PDB file of C-alpha atoms in Angstrom:
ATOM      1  CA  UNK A   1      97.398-119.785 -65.769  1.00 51.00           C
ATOM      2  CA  UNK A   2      99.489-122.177 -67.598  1.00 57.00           C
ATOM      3  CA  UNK A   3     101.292-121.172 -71.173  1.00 66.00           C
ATOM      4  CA  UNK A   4     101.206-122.927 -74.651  1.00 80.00           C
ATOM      5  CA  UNK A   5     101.973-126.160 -74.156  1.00 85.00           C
ATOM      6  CA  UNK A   6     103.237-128.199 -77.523  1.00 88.00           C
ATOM      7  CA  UNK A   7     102.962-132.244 -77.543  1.00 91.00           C
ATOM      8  CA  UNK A   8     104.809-134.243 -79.950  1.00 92.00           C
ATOM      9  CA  UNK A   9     104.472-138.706 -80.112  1.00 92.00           C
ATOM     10  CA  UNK A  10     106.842-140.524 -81.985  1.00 91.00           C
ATOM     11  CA  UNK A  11     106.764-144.352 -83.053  1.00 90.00           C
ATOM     12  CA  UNK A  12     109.857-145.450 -82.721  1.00 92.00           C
ATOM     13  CA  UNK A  13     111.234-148.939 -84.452  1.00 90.00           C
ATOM     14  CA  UNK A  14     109.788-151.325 -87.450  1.00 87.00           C
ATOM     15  CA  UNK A  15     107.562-154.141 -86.720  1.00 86.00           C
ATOM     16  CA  UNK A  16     105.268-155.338 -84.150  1.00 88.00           C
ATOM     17  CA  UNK A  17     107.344-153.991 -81.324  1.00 92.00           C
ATOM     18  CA  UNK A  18     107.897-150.241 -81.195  1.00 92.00           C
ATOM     19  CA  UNK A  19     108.452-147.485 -78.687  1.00 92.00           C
ATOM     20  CA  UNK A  20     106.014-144.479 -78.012  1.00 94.00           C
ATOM     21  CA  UNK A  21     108.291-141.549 -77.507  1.00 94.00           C
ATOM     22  CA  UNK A  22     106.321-138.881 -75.781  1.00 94.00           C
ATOM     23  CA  UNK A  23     107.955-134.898 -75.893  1.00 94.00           C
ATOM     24  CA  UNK A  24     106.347-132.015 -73.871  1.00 92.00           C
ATOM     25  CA  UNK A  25     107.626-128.618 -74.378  1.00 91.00           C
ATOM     26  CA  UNK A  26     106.079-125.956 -72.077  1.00 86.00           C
ATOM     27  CA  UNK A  27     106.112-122.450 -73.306  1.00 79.00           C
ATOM     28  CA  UNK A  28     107.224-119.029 -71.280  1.00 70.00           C
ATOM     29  CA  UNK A  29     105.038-118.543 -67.660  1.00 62.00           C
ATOM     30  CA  UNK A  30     105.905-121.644 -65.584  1.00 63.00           C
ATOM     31  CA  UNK A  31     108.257-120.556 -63.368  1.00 64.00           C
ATOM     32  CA  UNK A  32     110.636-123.870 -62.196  1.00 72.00           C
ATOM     33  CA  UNK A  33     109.672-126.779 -64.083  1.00 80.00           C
ATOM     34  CA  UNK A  34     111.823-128.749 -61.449  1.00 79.00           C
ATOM     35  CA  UNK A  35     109.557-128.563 -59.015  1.00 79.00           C
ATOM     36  CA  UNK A  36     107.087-130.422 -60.972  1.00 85.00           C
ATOM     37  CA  UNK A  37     105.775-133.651 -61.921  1.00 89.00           C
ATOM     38  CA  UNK A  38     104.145-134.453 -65.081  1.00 92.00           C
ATOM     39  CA  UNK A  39     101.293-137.549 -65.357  1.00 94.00           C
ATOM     40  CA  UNK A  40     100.371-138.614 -68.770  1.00 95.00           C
ATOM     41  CA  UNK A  41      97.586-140.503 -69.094  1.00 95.00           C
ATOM     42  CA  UNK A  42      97.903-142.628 -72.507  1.00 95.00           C
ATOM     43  CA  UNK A  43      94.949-144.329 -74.463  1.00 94.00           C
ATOM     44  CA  UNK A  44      96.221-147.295 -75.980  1.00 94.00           C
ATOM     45  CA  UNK A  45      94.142-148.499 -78.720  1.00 93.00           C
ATOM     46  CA  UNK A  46      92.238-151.681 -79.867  1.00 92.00           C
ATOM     47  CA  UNK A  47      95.420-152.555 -82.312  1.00 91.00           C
ATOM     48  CA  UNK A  48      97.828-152.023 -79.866  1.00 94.00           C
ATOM     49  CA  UNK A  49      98.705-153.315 -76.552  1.00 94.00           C
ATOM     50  CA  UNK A  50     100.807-152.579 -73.762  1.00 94.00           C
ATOM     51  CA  UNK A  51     102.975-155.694 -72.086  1.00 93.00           C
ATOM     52  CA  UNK A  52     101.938-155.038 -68.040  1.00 91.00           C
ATOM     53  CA  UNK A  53     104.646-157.377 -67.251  1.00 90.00           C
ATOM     54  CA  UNK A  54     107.234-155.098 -69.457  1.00 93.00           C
ATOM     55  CA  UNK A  55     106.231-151.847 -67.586  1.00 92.00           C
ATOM     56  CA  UNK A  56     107.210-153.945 -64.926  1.00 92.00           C
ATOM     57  CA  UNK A  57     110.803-154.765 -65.707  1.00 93.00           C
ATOM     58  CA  UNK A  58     111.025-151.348 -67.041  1.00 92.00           C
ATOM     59  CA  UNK A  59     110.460-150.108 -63.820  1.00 91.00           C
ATOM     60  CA  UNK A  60     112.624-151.788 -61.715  1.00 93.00           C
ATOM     61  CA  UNK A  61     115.109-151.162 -64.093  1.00 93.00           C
ATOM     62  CA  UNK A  62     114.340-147.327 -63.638  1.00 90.00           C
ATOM     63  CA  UNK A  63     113.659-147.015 -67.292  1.00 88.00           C
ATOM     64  CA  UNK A  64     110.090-145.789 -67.040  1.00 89.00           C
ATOM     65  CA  UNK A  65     107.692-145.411 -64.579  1.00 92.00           C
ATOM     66  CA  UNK A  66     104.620-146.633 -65.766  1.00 93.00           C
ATOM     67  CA  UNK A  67     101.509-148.563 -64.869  1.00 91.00           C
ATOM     68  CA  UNK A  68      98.550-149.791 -66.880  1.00 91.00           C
ATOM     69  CA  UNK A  69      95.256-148.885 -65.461  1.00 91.00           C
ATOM     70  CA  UNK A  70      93.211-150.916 -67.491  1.00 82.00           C
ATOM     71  CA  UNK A  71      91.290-153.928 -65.969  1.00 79.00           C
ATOM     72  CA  UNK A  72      90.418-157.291 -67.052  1.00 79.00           C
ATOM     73  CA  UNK A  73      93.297-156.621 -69.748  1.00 80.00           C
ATOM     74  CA  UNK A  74      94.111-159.659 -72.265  1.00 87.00           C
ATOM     75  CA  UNK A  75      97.732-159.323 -74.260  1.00 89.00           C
ATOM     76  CA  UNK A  76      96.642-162.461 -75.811  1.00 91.00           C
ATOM     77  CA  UNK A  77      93.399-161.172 -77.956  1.00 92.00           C
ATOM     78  CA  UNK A  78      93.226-160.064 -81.208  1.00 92.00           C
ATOM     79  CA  UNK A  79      92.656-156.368 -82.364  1.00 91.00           C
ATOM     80  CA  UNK A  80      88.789-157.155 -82.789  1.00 91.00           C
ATOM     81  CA  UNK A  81      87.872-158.644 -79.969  1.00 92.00           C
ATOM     82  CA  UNK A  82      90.274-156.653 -77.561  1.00 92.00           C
ATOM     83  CA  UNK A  83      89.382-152.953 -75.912  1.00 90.00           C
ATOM     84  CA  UNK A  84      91.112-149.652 -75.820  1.00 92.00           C
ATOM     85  CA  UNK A  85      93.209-149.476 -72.710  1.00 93.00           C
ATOM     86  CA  UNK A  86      95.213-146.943 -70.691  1.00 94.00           C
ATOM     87  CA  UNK A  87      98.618-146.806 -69.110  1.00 95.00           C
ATOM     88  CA  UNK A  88      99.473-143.683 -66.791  1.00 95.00           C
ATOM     89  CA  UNK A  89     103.387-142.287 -67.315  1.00 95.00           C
ATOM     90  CA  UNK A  90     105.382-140.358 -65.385  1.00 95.00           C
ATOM     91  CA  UNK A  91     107.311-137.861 -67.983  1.00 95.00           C
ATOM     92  CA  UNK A  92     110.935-137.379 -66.943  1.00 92.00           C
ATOM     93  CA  UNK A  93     112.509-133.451 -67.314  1.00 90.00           C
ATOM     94  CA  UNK A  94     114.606-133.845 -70.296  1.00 89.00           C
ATOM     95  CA  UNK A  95     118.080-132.828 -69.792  1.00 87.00           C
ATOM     96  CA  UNK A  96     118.628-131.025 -72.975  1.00 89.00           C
ATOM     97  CA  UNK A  97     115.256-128.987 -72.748  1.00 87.00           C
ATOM     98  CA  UNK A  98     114.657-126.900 -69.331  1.00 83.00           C
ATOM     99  CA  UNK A  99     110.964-126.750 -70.943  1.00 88.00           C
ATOM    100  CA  UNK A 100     110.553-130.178 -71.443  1.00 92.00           C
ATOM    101  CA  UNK A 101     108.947-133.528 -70.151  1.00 94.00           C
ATOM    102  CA  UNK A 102     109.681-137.064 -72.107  1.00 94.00           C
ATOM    103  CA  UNK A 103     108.287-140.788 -71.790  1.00 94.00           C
ATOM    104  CA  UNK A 104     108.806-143.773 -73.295  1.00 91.00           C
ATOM    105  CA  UNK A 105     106.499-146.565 -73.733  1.00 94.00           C
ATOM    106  CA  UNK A 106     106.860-149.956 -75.382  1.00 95.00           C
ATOM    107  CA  UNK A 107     103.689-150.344 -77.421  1.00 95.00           C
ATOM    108  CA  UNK A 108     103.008-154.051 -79.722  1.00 94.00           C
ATOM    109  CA  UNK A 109     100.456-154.463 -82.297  1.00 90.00           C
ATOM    110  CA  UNK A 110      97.970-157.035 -82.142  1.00 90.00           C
ATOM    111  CA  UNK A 111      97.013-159.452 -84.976  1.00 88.00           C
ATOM    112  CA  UNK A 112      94.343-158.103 -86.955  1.00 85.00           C
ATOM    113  CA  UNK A 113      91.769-159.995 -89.304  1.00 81.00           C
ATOM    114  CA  UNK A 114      93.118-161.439 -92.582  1.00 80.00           C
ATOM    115  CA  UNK A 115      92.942-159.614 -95.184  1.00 73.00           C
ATOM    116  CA  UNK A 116      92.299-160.963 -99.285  1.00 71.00           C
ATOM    117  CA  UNK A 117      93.764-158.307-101.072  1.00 73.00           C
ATOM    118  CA  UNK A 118      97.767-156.773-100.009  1.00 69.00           C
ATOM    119  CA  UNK A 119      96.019-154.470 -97.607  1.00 68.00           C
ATOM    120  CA  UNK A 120      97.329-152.268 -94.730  1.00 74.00           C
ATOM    121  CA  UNK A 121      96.168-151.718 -91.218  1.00 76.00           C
ATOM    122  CA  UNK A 122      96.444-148.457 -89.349  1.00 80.00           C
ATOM    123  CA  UNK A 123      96.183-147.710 -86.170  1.00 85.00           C
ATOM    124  CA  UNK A 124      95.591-143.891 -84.563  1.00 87.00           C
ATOM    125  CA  UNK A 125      97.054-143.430 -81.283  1.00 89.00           C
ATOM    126  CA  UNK A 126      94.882-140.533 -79.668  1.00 88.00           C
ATOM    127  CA  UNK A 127      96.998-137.515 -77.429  1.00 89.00           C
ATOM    128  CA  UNK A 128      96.768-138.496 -74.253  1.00 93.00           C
ATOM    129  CA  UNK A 129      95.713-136.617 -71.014  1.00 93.00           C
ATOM    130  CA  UNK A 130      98.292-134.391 -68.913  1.00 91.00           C
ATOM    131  CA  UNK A 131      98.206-133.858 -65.631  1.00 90.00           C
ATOM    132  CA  UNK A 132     100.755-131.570 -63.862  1.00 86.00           C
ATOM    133  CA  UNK A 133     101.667-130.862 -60.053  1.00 83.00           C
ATOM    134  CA  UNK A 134     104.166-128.354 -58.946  1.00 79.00           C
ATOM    135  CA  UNK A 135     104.982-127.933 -55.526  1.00 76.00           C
ATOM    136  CA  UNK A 136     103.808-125.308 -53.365  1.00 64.00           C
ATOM    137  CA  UNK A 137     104.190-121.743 -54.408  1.00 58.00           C
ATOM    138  CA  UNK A 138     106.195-122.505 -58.095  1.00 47.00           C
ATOM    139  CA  UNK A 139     105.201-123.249 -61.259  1.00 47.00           C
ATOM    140  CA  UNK A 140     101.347-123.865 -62.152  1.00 52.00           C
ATOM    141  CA  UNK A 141      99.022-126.034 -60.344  1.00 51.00           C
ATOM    142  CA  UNK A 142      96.703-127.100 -63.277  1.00 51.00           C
ATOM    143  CA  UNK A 143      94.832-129.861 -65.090  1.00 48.00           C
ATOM    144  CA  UNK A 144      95.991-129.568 -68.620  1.00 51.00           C
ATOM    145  CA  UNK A 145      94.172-131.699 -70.870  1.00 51.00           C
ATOM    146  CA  UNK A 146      95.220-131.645 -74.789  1.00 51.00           C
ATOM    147  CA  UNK A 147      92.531-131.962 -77.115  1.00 46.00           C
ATOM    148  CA  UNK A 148      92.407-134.699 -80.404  1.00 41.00           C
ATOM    149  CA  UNK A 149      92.576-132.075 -83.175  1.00 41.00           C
TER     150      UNK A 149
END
């Protein structure tokens, strides 16, 4: 069985460009954390998007793994006429935290519809799905999946 598990996302920067800072802290009961792998699996929604050609650059910069997993995906739309998409991370162990997983994702807003009156827009960025895999014998094998609260 797998232990508390606490999840923490962070929006990083001012303006239409900002960083998703995902934090994972596993509690007491996992045994060696370094023989793991963590998978997030992040829902990005209608009033943001995520640049597939960044994630690229990212990568082969070693700065994050990450993919989008979305089809048919267009950067260019609107808010309202765009859909929810997903990107899957790998976390990286944190090296202050034995406990702890990190990711970091470059998220943009989109435009949205004007507005008559000085009005504001918010978006909700759901908690995304975990996945873990330890290697044989350590750790937990388990499909954690944290709720929306």
């Amino acid at each position: 069985t797998c232990s508390e598990i606490t999840l923490r996302q962070e929006v990083l920067k001012d303006g239409f460009h900002r960083d998703l800072l995902i934090k994972v802290k596993f509690g007491e009961g996992i045994e060696d954390l370094q023989r793991c792998r963590l998978l997030i699996k992040q829902y990005i929604p209608t009033g943001l998007f995520v640049d597939p050609y960044e994630l690229a650059s990212l990568r082969e910069r070693n700065i994050t793994e990450a993919m989008m997993i979305s089809e048919n995906f267009d950067i260019e739309a609107p808010n309202y006429l765009s859909k929810e998409s997903e990107v899957l991370i790998y976390a990286r162990q944190d090296s202050q935290c034995t406990d702890c997983f990190q990711a970091f994702l470059p998220v943009h807003y989109r435009y949205h519809r004007p507005h008559s009156k000085d009005g504001e827009t918010f978006t909700v960025v759901s908690n995304p799905d975990l996945l873990m895999y330890c290697e044989q014998g350590k750790g937990c094998k388990c499909f954690l999946r944290v709720e929306k609260e």
